[in-house]
CSV table of C-alpha atoms and ligand atoms in Angstrom, one decimal:
chain,number,residue,atom,x,y,z
A,1,MET,CA,2.9,-14.7,22.7
A,2,ILE,CA,4.7,-12.6,25.5
A,3,LYS,CA,6.0,-10.2,23.0
A,4,CYS,CA,2.3,-9.5,22.1
A,5,ARG,CA,1.8,-8.5,25.6
A,6,LYS,CA,4.7,-6.1,25.4
A,7,ILE,CA,3.7,-4.9,22.2
A,8,ALA,CA,0.0,-4.2,23.3
A,9,GLU,CA,1.6,-2.3,26.2
A,10,LYS,CA,3.7,-0.1,24.0
A,11,ILE,CA,0.5,0.7,22.2
A,12,LYS,CA,-1.3,1.7,25.3
A,13,GLU,CA,1.6,4.0,26.4
A,14,ALA,CA,2.1,5.6,22.7
A,15,ASP,CA,1.5,9.4,22.4
A,16,ALA,CA,1.2,8.6,18.5
A,17,ILE,CA,1.6,5.6,16.3
A,18,LEU,CA,3.5,5.8,12.9
A,19,VAL,CA,2.8,2.7,10.8
A,20,GLY,CA,5.1,1.7,7.8
A,21,ALA,CA,3.5,-0.8,5.4
A,22,SER,CA,4.4,-2.5,2.5
A,23,ASN,CA,4.0,-5.9,0.3
A,24,GLY,CA,4.0,-7.9,3.3
A,25,PHE,CA,0.8,-6.4,4.6
A,26,SER,CA,-0.7,-6.5,1.2
A,27,ILE,CA,0.3,-10.2,0.8
A,28,THR,CA,-1.5,-11.2,4.2
A,29,GLU,CA,-4.8,-9.5,2.8
A,30,GLY,CA,-4.3,-11.9,-0.3
A,31,LEU,CA,-2.8,-9.5,-2.7
A,32,ASN,CA,0.6,-10.5,-4.1
A,33,LEU,CA,2.0,-8.5,-6.8
A,34,PHE,CA,4.9,-10.9,-7.4
A,35,ALA,CA,3.3,-14.4,-7.1
A,36,ASN,CA,2.3,-16.6,-9.9
A,37,ASN,CA,-0.4,-18.3,-7.8
A,38,ASP,CA,-3.8,-19.7,-7.9
A,39,ARG,CA,-5.5,-16.2,-7.6
A,40,PHE,CA,-3.4,-14.9,-10.3
A,41,HIS,CA,-4.4,-17.7,-12.7
A,42,ARG,CA,-8.1,-17.1,-11.9
A,43,LEU,CA,-8.1,-13.5,-12.5
A,44,PHE,CA,-5.7,-13.2,-15.3
A,45,GLY,CA,-5.3,-16.9,-16.8
A,46,ASP,CA,-6.3,-15.2,-20.0
A,47,PHE,CA,-3.6,-12.7,-20.0
A,48,GLU,CA,-0.9,-15.1,-18.9
A,49,GLN,CA,-1.7,-17.5,-21.8
A,50,LYS,CA,-2.0,-15.0,-24.4
A,51,TYR,CA,1.0,-12.5,-23.4
A,52,GLY,CA,3.1,-14.6,-20.9
A,53,ILE,CA,3.0,-12.1,-17.9
A,54,GLN,CA,3.5,-14.1,-14.9
A,55,ASN,CA,2.4,-11.8,-12.1
A,56,ILE,CA,0.6,-8.5,-11.5
A,57,LEU,CA,3.7,-6.4,-11.3
A,58,GLN,CA,4.8,-7.5,-14.8
A,59,GLY,CA,1.2,-6.5,-16.0
A,60,PHE,CA,1.6,-3.3,-14.8
A,61,PHE,CA,5.0,-2.6,-16.8
A,62,PHE,CA,4.1,-4.7,-19.7
A,63,GLN,CA,4.6,-3.2,-23.2
A,64,TRP,CA,0.7,-3.9,-24.1
A,65,PRO,CA,0.2,-3.6,-28.0
A,66,THR,CA,-2.8,-1.5,-27.3
A,67,GLU,CA,-4.5,0.8,-25.1
A,68,GLN,CA,-7.4,-1.4,-25.0
A,69,GLU,CA,-5.5,-4.3,-23.8
A,70,ARG,CA,-3.4,-2.3,-21.0
A,71,TRP,CA,-6.7,-1.0,-19.7
A,72,ALA,CA,-8.5,-4.4,-20.0
A,73,PHE,CA,-5.7,-5.7,-17.5
A,74,THR,CA,-5.5,-2.5,-15.4
A,75,SER,CA,-9.4,-1.9,-14.9
A,76,ARG,CA,-9.9,-5.7,-14.1
A,77,LEU,CA,-7.0,-5.5,-11.6
A,78,ILE,CA,-8.3,-2.3,-9.8
A,79,PHE,CA,-11.8,-3.4,-10.0
A,80,HIS,CA,-11.2,-6.7,-8.2
A,81,TYR,CA,-8.6,-5.2,-5.6
A,82,SER,CA,-9.8,-1.8,-4.8
A,83,CYS,CA,-13.4,-1.4,-5.9
A,84,SER,CA,-14.5,-4.8,-4.7
A,85,TYR,CA,-12.5,-4.5,-1.4
A,86,THR,CA,-14.6,-5.5,1.7
A,87,GLY,CA,-11.8,-5.6,4.5
A,88,SER,CA,-9.9,-8.3,6.2
A,89,PRO,CA,-9.1,-9.6,9.6
A,90,VAL,CA,-5.7,-8.3,9.6
A,91,MET,CA,-6.9,-4.8,8.7
A,92,ASP,CA,-9.6,-5.0,11.4
A,93,ALA,CA,-6.7,-5.8,14.0
A,94,LEU,CA,-4.7,-2.8,12.7
A,95,LYS,CA,-7.8,-0.6,12.8
A,96,LYS,CA,-8.3,-1.7,16.5
A,97,ILE,CA,-4.7,-0.9,17.2
A,98,LEU,CA,-4.7,2.7,15.8
A,99,SER,CA,-7.8,3.4,17.8
A,100,GLU,CA,-5.6,3.7,20.8
A,101,ALA,CA,-3.8,6.9,19.7
A,102,PRO,CA,-3.4,9.5,16.8
A,103,TYR,CA,-1.7,7.7,14.0
A,104,PHE,CA,-0.2,8.2,10.6
A,105,ILE,CA,0.5,5.5,7.9
A,106,ILE,CA,3.3,5.5,5.1
A,107,THR,CA,2.8,2.9,2.6
A,108,SER,CA,4.0,1.8,-0.8
A,109,ASN,CA,0.8,-0.3,-1.3
A,110,GLY,CA,-1.3,1.6,-3.9
A,111,GLU,CA,-4.5,-0.5,-3.7
A,112,ASN,CA,-6.0,1.8,-1.2
A,113,HIS,CA,-7.0,-0.5,1.3
A,114,PHE,CA,-6.3,1.8,4.3
A,115,GLU,CA,-8.8,4.3,3.3
A,116,LEU,CA,-11.4,1.8,2.0
A,117,ALA,CA,-11.3,0.2,5.4
A,118,GLY,CA,-12.2,3.4,7.0
A,119,LEU,CA,-8.8,5.0,8.0
A,120,ASP,CA,-8.3,8.6,7.7
A,121,PRO,CA,-7.1,9.5,4.1
A,122,ALA,CA,-5.7,12.7,5.6
A,123,HIS,CA,-3.2,10.6,7.8
A,124,ILE,CA,-1.9,8.4,4.8
A,125,LEU,CA,1.2,8.8,2.7
A,126,GLU,CA,1.0,6.7,-0.4
A,127,ILE,CA,4.5,7.0,-1.5
A,128,GLU,CA,4.1,5.0,-4.7
A,129,GLY,CA,0.8,6.6,-5.6
A,130,SER,CA,-2.6,5.1,-5.7
A,131,TRP,CA,-4.5,3.2,-8.1
A,132,LYS,CA,-7.5,5.3,-7.6
A,133,GLU,CA,-5.9,8.4,-9.4
A,134,MET,CA,-4.5,8.5,-13.0
A,135,ARG,CA,-2.6,11.2,-14.8
A,136,CYS,CA,-1.9,12.1,-18.4
A,137,ASN,CA,0.9,9.5,-19.4
A,138,ARG,CA,2.4,12.2,-21.6
A,139,GLY,CA,2.7,14.4,-18.7
A,140,CYS,CA,1.2,17.4,-20.3
A,141,HIS,CA,-0.1,18.6,-17.0
A,142,ASP,CA,0.1,17.5,-13.4
A,143,THR,CA,-3.7,17.1,-12.2
A,144,ARG,CA,-4.8,13.6,-11.1
A,145,TYR,CA,-8.2,12.2,-11.9
A,146,PRO,CA,-10.2,9.5,-10.4
A,147,THR,CA,-9.8,6.1,-11.9
A,148,TRP,CA,-13.0,4.3,-10.5
A,149,THR,CA,-15.9,5.3,-12.5
A,150,ALA,CA,-13.8,4.7,-15.6
A,151,VAL,CA,-12.7,1.3,-14.2
A,152,VAL,CA,-16.2,0.1,-13.4
A,153,ARG,CA,-17.3,1.1,-16.9
A,154,MET,CA,-14.3,-0.6,-18.7
A,155,THR,CA,-14.7,-3.8,-16.5
A,156,GLU,CA,-18.4,-4.1,-17.5
A,157,LYS,CA,-17.7,-3.9,-21.3
A,158,GLU,CA,-14.3,-5.7,-21.7
A,159,LYS,CA,-14.5,-8.6,-24.0
A,160,ASN,CA,-11.6,-10.9,-24.7
A,161,GLY,CA,-9.1,-9.1,-23.0
A,162,HIS,CA,-10.0,-5.7,-24.8
A,163,VAL,CA,-11.8,-2.4,-23.6
A,164,PRO,CA,-13.7,-0.6,-26.3
A,165,THR,CA,-12.1,2.3,-27.7
A,166,ASP,CA,-14.7,4.9,-26.7
A,167,LEU,CA,-14.3,4.0,-22.9
A,168,LEU,CA,-10.6,4.6,-22.8
A,169,PRO,CA,-9.7,7.1,-20.3
A,170,ARG,CA,-8.3,10.3,-22.4
A,171,CYS,CA,-6.3,13.2,-21.0
A,172,PRO,CA,-8.9,16.3,-20.9
A,173,LYS,CA,-6.0,18.6,-22.2
A,174,CYS,CA,-4.2,16.8,-24.8
A,175,GLY,CA,-6.3,13.8,-25.6
A,176,GLY,CA,-3.4,11.5,-25.0
A,177,PRO,CA,-3.5,8.1,-22.9
A,178,MET,CA,-4.0,8.2,-19.2
A,179,THR,CA,-2.1,6.0,-16.6
A,180,VAL,CA,-2.3,5.1,-13.1
A,181,ASN,CA,-0.4,7.4,-10.8
A,182,PHE,CA,2.6,6.1,-9.3
A,183,GLN,CA,3.8,9.3,-7.6
A,184,PRO,CA,3.1,10.5,-4.2
A,185,LYS,CA,0.9,13.7,-3.5
A,186,LYS,CA,2.6,16.6,-2.3
A,187,VAL,CA,-0.1,17.4,0.2
A,188,GLN,CA,0.5,13.9,1.6
A,189,ILE,CA,4.2,14.2,2.0
A,190,GLN,CA,3.4,17.5,3.8
A,191,ALA,CA,1.0,15.7,6.2
A,192,TYR,CA,3.6,13.3,7.1
A,193,GLN,CA,6.2,16.0,7.8
A,194,HIS,CA,3.6,17.6,9.8
A,195,PHE,CA,2.7,14.8,11.7
A,196,VAL,CA,6.4,14.1,12.6
A,197,GLU,CA,7.0,17.3,13.6
A,198,LYS,CA,4.1,17.4,16.1
A,199,TYR,CA,5.1,14.5,18.0
A,200,HIS,CA,8.9,15.2,18.0
A,201,ASN,CA,10.3,14.5,21.6
A,202,GLU,CA,6.9,12.4,22.4
A,203,LYS,CA,6.6,8.7,22.5
A,204,LEU,CA,6.3,7.8,19.1
A,205,LEU,CA,5.6,4.0,18.3
A,206,VAL,CA,6.6,3.1,14.9
A,207,LEU,CA,4.9,-0.2,13.6
A,208,GLU,CA,6.7,-1.5,10.5
A,209,LEU,CA,4.4,-4.2,8.9
A,210,GLY,CA,6.0,-6.5,6.2
A,211,ILE,CA,8.6,-4.2,4.7
A,212,GLY,CA,11.7,-6.0,3.2
A,213,ALA,CA,14.9,-5.6,5.0
A,214,ARG,CA,16.6,-3.7,2.1
A,215,ASN,CA,13.8,-1.4,1.5
A,216,GLN,CA,15.0,2.3,1.2
A,217,LEU,CA,11.7,4.0,0.4
A,218,ILE,CA,10.1,3.4,4.0
A,219,LYS,CA,12.1,1.4,6.3
A,220,ALA,CA,15.4,3.4,5.9
A,221,PRO,CA,13.8,6.9,6.7
A,222,LEU,CA,11.6,5.2,9.4
A,223,MET,CA,14.9,3.8,11.3
A,224,ARG,CA,16.5,7.3,10.9
A,225,LEU,CA,13.6,8.7,12.5
A,226,VAL,CA,13.9,6.2,15.5
A,227,ASP,CA,17.4,6.8,15.7
A,228,GLN,CA,16.8,10.8,15.9
A,229,GLU,CA,13.8,10.7,18.4
A,230,PRO,CA,14.7,10.2,22.0
A,231,GLU,CA,11.2,8.6,23.1
A,232,ALA,CA,10.8,6.7,20.0
A,233,PHE,CA,10.2,2.8,20.0
A,234,TYR,CA,10.5,0.7,16.9
A,235,ILE,CA,8.7,-2.6,16.4
A,236,THR,CA,9.3,-4.4,13.0
A,237,PHE,CA,7.1,-7.4,11.8
A,238,ASN,CA,8.5,-9.5,9.1
A,239,LYS,CA,8.4,-13.3,8.4
A,240,GLY,CA,12.0,-14.6,8.2
A,241,GLU,CA,13.6,-11.1,7.2
A,242,LEU,CA,14.2,-9.3,10.6
A,243,TYR,CA,16.7,-6.4,10.5
A,244,ILE,CA,17.3,-3.7,13.1
A,245,PRO,CA,20.5,-1.6,12.9
A,246,ARG,CA,22.7,-1.8,16.0
A,247,GLY,CA,22.3,2.0,16.7
A,248,ILE,CA,18.5,1.6,17.5
A,249,GLN,CA,18.6,-1.9,19.0
A,250,GLN,CA,18.0,-0.4,22.6
A,251,LYS,CA,14.6,1.0,21.6
A,252,SER,CA,13.5,-1.8,19.1
A,253,MET,CA,11.8,-5.3,18.9
A,254,GLY,CA,11.6,-7.6,16.0
A,255,VAL,CA,8.8,-9.9,15.4
A,256,ASP,CA,9.4,-12.9,13.1
A,257,GLY,CA,5.9,-14.1,12.4
A,258,ASN,CA,2.9,-14.1,10.2
A,259,LEU,CA,1.2,-10.7,10.4
A,260,GLY,CA,-2.4,-12.3,10.1
A,261,GLU,CA,-1.8,-14.1,13.4
A,262,ILE,CA,0.0,-11.5,15.3
A,263,LEU,CA,-1.8,-8.3,14.8
A,264,PRO,CA,-5.1,-9.9,15.7
A,265,GLU,CA,-3.5,-11.4,18.9
A,266,ILE,CA,-2.2,-7.9,19.7
A,267,ALA,CA,-5.4,-6.4,18.9
A,268,GLU,CA,-7.1,-8.7,21.4
A,269,LEU,CA,-5.1,-7.3,24.2
A,270,LEU,CA,-6.1,-4.0,24.1
B,1,ZN,ZN1,-2.1,15.3,-21.5
């Protein structure tokens, strides 16, 4: 594809690369929070039959009758998609692209794949939090706690969609239930601001990977940044849902296609 050559050139010239990634990237890796597909049936068929939940997102926000059931679902999800993650071709391609320049990733994906794939956690902002952390569900204090050890134990001992009560994570301060953390960390927000300031007026390449056209959380701020930065260039990858505002069209490019095919093609050219 001619566009891939042009993109590879932009990557090689860039002083820094800022990646925005959302659901479309996860879906390319096989994790679809919205789909009632074969993977969902295989992993969560029992919950689907018993409670009628249709996809992962519904499971996250379902009013589970008990903590044993809530954590049975949650631990199975995190064990399968985070603890057992071994990478993907599209992630390998992204890593190769990011080896070309200093980078930062801003993502709404909570499953932690960028860090698990070996990208630097100091250069990642998880704007909707991370599944590897939990906090007090009553909000009695702000500290985040790691989830994985508890997740592995719960997954091992889960029976018929229930986790044994003694394995349920408890708040160390108030003894109340814990929940997966869906808030960004302050230190990550500061790291992002620092990155943007550091490459002010330089050739900043923004790669937007699989973010819906109406996304306000990542897409809107990235487009504003490109608008303000004189040397910035913006490339959006989205299958069937490209959107570039008129104000930044001169320094933008849209690629309508499958990330799983395009990113490896670009990485090959580097
Ligand atoms: Zn508490």
